[in-house]
Coordinates of C-alpha atoms and ligand atoms in Angstrom, one line a residue:
X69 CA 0.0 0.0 0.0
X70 CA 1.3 3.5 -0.8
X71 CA 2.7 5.1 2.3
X72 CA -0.3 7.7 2.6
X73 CA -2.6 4.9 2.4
X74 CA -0.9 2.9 4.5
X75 CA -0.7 6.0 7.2
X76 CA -4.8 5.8 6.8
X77 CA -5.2 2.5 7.2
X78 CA -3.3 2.6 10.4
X79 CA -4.5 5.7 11.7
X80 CA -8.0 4.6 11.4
X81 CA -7.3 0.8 12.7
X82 CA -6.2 2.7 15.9
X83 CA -9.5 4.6 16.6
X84 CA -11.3 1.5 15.5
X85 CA -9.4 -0.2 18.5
X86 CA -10.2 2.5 21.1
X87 CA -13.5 2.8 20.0
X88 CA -16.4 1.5 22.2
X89 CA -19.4 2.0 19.6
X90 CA -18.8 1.3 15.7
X91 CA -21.5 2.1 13.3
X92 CA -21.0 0.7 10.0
X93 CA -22.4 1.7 6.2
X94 CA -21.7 -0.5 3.3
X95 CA -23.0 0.2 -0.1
X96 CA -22.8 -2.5 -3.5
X97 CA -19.4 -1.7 -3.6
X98 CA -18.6 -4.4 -0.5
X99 CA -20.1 -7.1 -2.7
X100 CA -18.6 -6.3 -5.9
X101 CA -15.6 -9.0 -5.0
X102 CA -18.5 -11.3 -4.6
X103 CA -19.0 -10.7 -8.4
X104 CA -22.5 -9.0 -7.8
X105 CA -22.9 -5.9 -10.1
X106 CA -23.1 -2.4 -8.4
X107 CA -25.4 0.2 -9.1
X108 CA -23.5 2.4 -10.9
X109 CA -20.9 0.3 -12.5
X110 CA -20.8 0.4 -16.2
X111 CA -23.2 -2.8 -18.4
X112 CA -21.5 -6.0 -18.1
X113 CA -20.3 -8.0 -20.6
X114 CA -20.6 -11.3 -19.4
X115 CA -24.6 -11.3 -18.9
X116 CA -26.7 -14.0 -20.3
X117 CA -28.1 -12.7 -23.5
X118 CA -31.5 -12.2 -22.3
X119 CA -30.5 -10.2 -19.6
X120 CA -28.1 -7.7 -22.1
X121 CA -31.1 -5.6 -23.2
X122 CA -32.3 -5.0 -20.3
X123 CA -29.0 -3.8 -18.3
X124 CA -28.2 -1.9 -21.3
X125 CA -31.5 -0.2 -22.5
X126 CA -32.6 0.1 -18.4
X127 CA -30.6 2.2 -15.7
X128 CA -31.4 0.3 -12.2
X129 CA -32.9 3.8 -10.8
X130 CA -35.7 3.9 -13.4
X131 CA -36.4 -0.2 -12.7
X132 CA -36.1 0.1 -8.9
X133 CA -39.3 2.1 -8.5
X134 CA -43.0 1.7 -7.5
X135 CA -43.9 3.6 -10.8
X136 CA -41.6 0.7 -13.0
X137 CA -43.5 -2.4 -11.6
X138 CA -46.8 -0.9 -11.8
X139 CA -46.3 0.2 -15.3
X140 CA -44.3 -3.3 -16.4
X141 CA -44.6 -5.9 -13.5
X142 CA -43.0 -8.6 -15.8
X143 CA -40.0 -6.5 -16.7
X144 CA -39.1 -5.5 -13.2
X145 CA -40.5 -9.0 -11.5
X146 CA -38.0 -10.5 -14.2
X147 CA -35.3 -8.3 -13.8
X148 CA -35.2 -8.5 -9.5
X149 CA -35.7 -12.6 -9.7
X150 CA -32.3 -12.7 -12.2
X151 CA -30.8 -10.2 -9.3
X152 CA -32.1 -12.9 -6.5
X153 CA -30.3 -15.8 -8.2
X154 CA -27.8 -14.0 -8.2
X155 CA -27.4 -13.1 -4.8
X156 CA -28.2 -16.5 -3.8
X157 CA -25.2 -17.8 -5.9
X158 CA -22.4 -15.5 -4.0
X159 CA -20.3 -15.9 -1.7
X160 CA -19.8 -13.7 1.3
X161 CA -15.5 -12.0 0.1
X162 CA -12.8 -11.1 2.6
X163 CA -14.7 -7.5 3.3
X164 CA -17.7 -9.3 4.6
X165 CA -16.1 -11.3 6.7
X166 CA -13.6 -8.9 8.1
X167 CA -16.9 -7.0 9.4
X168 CA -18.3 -10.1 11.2
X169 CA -14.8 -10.4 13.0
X170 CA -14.6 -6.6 13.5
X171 CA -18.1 -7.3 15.4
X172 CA -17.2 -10.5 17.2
X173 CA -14.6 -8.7 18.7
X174 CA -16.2 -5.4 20.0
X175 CA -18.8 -7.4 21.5
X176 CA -16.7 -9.4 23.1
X177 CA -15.4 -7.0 24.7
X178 CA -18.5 -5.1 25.7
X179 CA -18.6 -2.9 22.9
X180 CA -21.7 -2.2 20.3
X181 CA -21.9 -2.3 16.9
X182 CA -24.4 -1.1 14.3
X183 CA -23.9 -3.0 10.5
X184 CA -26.2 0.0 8.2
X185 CA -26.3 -2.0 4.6
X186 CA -28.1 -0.1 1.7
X187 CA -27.4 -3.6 0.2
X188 CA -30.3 -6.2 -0.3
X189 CA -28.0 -9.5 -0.8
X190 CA -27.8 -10.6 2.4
X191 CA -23.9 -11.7 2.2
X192 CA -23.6 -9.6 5.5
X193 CA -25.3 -12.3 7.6
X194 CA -24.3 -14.9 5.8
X195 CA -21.0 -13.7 6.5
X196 CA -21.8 -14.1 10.0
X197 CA -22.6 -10.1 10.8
X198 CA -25.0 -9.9 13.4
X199 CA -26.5 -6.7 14.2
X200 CA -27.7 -5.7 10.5
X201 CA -29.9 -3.1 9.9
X202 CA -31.6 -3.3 5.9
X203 CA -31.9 0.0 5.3
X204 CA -33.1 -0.6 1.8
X205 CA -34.9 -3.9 2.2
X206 CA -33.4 -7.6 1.3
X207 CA -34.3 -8.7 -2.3
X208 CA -34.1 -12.6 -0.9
X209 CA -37.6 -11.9 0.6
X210 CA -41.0 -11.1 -1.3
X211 CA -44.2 -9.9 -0.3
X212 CA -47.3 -9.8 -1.4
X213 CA -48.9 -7.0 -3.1
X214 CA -52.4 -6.7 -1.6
X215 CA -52.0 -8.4 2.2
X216 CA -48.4 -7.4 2.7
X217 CA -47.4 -11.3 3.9
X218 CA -43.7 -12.1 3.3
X219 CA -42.6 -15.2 1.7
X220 CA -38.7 -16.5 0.9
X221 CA -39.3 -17.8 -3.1
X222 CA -37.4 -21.2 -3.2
X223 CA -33.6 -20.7 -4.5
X224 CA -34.2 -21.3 -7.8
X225 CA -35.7 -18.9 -11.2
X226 CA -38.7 -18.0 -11.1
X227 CA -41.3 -19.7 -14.2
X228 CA -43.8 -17.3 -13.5
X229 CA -44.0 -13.5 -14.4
X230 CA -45.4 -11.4 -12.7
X231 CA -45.6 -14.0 -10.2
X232 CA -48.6 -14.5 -7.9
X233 CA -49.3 -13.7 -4.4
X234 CA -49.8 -17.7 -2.7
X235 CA -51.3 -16.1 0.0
X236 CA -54.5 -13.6 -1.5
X237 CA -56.9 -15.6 -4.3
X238 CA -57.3 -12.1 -5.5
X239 CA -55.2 -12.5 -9.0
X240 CA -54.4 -9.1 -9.1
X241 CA -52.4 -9.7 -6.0
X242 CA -48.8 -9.7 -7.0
X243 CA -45.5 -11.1 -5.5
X244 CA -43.1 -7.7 -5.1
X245 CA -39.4 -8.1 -3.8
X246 CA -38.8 -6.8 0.0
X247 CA -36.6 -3.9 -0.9
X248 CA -37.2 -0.3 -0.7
X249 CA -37.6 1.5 -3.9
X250 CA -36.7 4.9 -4.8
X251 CA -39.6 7.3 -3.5
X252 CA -40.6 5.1 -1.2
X253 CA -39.9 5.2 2.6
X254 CA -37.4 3.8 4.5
X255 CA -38.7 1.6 7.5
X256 CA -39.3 3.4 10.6
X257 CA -37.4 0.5 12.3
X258 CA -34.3 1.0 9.8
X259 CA -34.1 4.7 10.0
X260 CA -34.3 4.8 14.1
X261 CA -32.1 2.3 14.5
X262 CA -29.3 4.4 11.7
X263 CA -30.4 7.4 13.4
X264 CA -30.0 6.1 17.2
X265 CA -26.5 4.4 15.9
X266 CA -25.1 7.8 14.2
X267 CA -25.6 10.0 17.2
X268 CA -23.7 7.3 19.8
X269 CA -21.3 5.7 17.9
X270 CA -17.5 6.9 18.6
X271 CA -16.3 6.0 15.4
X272 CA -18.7 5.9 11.7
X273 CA -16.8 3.7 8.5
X274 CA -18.6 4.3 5.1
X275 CA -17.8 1.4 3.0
X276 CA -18.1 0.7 -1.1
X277 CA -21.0 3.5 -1.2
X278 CA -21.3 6.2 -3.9
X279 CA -22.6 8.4 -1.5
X280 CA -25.4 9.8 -3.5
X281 CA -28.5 8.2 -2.8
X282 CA -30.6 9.8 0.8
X283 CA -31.1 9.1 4.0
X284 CA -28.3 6.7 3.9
X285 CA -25.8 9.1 2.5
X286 CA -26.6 11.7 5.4
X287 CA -26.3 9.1 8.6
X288 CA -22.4 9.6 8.6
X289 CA -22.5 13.2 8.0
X290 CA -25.1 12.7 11.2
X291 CA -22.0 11.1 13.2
X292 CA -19.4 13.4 12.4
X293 CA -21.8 16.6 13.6
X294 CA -21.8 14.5 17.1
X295 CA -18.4 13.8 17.2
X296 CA -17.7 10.6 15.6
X297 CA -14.5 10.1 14.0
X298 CA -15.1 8.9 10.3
X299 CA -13.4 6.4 8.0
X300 CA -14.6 5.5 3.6
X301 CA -12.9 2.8 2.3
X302 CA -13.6 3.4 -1.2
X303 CA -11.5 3.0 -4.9
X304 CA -12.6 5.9 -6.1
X305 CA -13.7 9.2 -4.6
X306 CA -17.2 10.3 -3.8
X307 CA -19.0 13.6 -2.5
X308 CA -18.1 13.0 1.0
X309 CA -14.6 12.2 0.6
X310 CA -13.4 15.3 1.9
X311 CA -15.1 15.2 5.0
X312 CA -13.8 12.0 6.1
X313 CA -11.2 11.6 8.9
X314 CA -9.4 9.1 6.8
X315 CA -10.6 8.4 3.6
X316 CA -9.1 4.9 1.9
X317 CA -8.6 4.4 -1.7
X318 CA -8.7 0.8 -1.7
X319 CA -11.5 -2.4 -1.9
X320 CA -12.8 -3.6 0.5
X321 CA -11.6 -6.9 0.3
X322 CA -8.0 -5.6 0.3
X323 CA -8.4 -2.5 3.0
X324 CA -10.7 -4.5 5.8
X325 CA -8.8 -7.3 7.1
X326 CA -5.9 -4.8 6.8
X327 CA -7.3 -3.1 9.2
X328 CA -8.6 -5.7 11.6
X329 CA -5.3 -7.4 11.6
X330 CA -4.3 -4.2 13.3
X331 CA -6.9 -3.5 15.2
X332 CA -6.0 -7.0 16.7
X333 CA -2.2 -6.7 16.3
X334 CA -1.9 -3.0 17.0
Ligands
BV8_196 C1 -37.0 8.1 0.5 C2 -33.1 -1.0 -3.2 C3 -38.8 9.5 1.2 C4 -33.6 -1.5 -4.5 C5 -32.2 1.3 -3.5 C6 -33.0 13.4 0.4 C7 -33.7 12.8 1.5 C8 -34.6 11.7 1.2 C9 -34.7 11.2 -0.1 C10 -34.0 11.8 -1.1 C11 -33.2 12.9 -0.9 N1 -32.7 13.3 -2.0 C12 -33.1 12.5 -3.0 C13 -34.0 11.6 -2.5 C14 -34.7 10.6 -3.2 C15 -34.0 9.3 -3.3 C16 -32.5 9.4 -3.6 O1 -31.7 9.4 -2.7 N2 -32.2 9.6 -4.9 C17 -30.8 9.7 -5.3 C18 -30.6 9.0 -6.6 C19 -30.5 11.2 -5.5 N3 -34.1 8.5 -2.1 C20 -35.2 7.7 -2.0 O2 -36.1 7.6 -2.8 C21 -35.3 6.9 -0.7 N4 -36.6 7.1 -0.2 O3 -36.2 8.9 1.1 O4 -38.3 8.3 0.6 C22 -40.2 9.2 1.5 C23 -40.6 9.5 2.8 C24 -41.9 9.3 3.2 C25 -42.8 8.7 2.3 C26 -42.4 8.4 1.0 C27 -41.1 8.6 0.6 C28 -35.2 5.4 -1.0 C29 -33.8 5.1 -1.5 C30 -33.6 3.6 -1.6 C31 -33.7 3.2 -3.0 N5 -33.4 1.8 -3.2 N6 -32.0 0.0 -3.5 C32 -32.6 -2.3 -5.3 O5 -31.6 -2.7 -4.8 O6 -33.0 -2.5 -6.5 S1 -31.0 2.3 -3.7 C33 -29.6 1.6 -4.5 O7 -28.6 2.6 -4.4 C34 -29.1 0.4 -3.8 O8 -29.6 0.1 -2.5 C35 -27.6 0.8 -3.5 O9 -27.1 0.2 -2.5 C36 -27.9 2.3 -3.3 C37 -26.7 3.2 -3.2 O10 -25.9 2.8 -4.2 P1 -24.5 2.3 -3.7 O11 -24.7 1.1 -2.7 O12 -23.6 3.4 -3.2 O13 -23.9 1.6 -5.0 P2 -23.2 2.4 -6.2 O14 -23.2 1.5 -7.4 O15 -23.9 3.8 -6.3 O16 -21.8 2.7 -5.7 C38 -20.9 1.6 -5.4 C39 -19.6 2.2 -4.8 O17 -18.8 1.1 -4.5 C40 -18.9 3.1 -5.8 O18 -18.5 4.3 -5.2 C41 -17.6 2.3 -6.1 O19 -16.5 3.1 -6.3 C42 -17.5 1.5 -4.9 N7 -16.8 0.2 -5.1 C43 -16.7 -0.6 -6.2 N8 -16.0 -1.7 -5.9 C44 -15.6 -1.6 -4.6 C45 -16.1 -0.4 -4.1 N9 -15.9 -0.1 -2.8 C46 -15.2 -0.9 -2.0 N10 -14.7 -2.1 -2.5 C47 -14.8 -2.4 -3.8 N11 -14.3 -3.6 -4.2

């Protein structure tokens, strides 16, 4: 690691360390080593051919909205069951698993820790992280369009689109993933929990988020105002870069059990 990096990663593996309360927020960019697109990234390549159209003619923010699956449910019900196989298919990487020691640890020793994940893949707990908070939902869950009852679809595609609701006779009634869609509210839950966990935590790390998409974007701005200090581990920079304690140009996978080796090792 370059010398200004490595000063970072140091730097902020020795507040981690003294640090009694740790809130976390990780973004797609944590399971990007797990192979799982991000939001932002460019179209990939290497999609199956039915799936080409539709990441290239569709950005996610115009699918990933109530507006989207009422207009086309079939596009969007298609497009969030090839996301859920997905999902399903990873593996939790190194960055997700350096969290669930970083949490094993603090607690251990008395300490609390928040995991904040604007991601809907559920790596983080099958990593092993235990205190997650789904700030935007969980795509491995769906629920039904007129009586709201969840269901867990079996781990395998989909064969019928839209599908229907098991639970409501009602054939208008529609199976919807779990996740929260843009214009549409956070869960209370979620958003006290981020909000209690940003105004007590000693320390706030903003991990593989582009920073751009609100409230989740704001919570470690929220920390910082009450004194936390604040780490982003992030390959490229993003709007709140600047106002970091330490910010870390690096992946995840590289920068995380970096820093709890030395968190460990001092
Ligand atoms: C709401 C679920 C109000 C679905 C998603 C101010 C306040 C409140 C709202 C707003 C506001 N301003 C604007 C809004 C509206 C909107 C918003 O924020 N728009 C943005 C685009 C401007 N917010 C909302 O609509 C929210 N709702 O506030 O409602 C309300 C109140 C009452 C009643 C009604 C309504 C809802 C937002 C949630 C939307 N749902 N996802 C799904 O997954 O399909 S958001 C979506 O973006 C994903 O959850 C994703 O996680 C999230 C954020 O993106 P990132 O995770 O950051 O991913 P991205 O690709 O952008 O970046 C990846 C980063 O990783 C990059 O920086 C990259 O460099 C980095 N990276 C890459 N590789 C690695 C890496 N980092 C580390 N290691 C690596 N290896």
């Amino acid at each position: 690691m370059l010398n200004a990096m490595h000063h970072a990663v140091q730097a902020a593996a020795n507040a981690l360390r003294a640090a009694r309360r740790i809130a976390v927020l990780t973004g797609a960019g944590i399971s990007a080593e797990s192979g799982l697109r991000t939001f932002r990234s460019a179209a990939a390549p290497d999609l199956p051919p039915d799936m080409q159209a539709l990441w290239k003619e569709f950005d996610p923010q115009t699918l990933a909205t109530p507006e989207a699956f009422a207009a086309n449910p079939d596009l969007v019900t298609r497009w969030y069951d090839w996301r859920r196989i997905g999902c399903l298919a990873a593996e939790p990487n190194a960055g997700h698993l350096a969290l669930a020691e970083l949490e094993r640890g603090l607690v251990q020793s008395d300490g609390s820790y928040t995991l904040l994940t604007q991601n809907v893949d559920r790596l983080h707990q099958r990593a092993g992280s235990r205190n997650v908070v789904e700030l935007h939902g969980t795509i491995i869950v769906w629920r039904c369009t007129r009586c709201g009852e969840e269901t867990e679809p079996a781990p395998e595609p989909m064969t019928e689109f839209p599908p229907r609701a098991p639970c409501c006779r009602d054939p208008r009634a529609l199976l919807r993933p779990d996740v929260v869609w843009f214009g549409e509210a956070l869960p209370d839950c979620a958003l006290r929990a981020a909000s209690d966990a940003a105004e007590s935590c000693d320390v706030f790390m903003s991990i593989g988020t582009s920073s751009m998409v609100y409230p989740a974007a704001a919570f470690v701005l929220q920390a910082a105002a009450n004194g936390a200090r604040t780490v982003e581990i992030n390959p490229d920079p993003t709007p709140i870069s600047p106002r970091m304690d330490w910010s870390i140009r690096a992946k995840a996978g590289d920068a995380l059990p970096r820093i709890v080796e030395l968190m460990r090792t001092g």
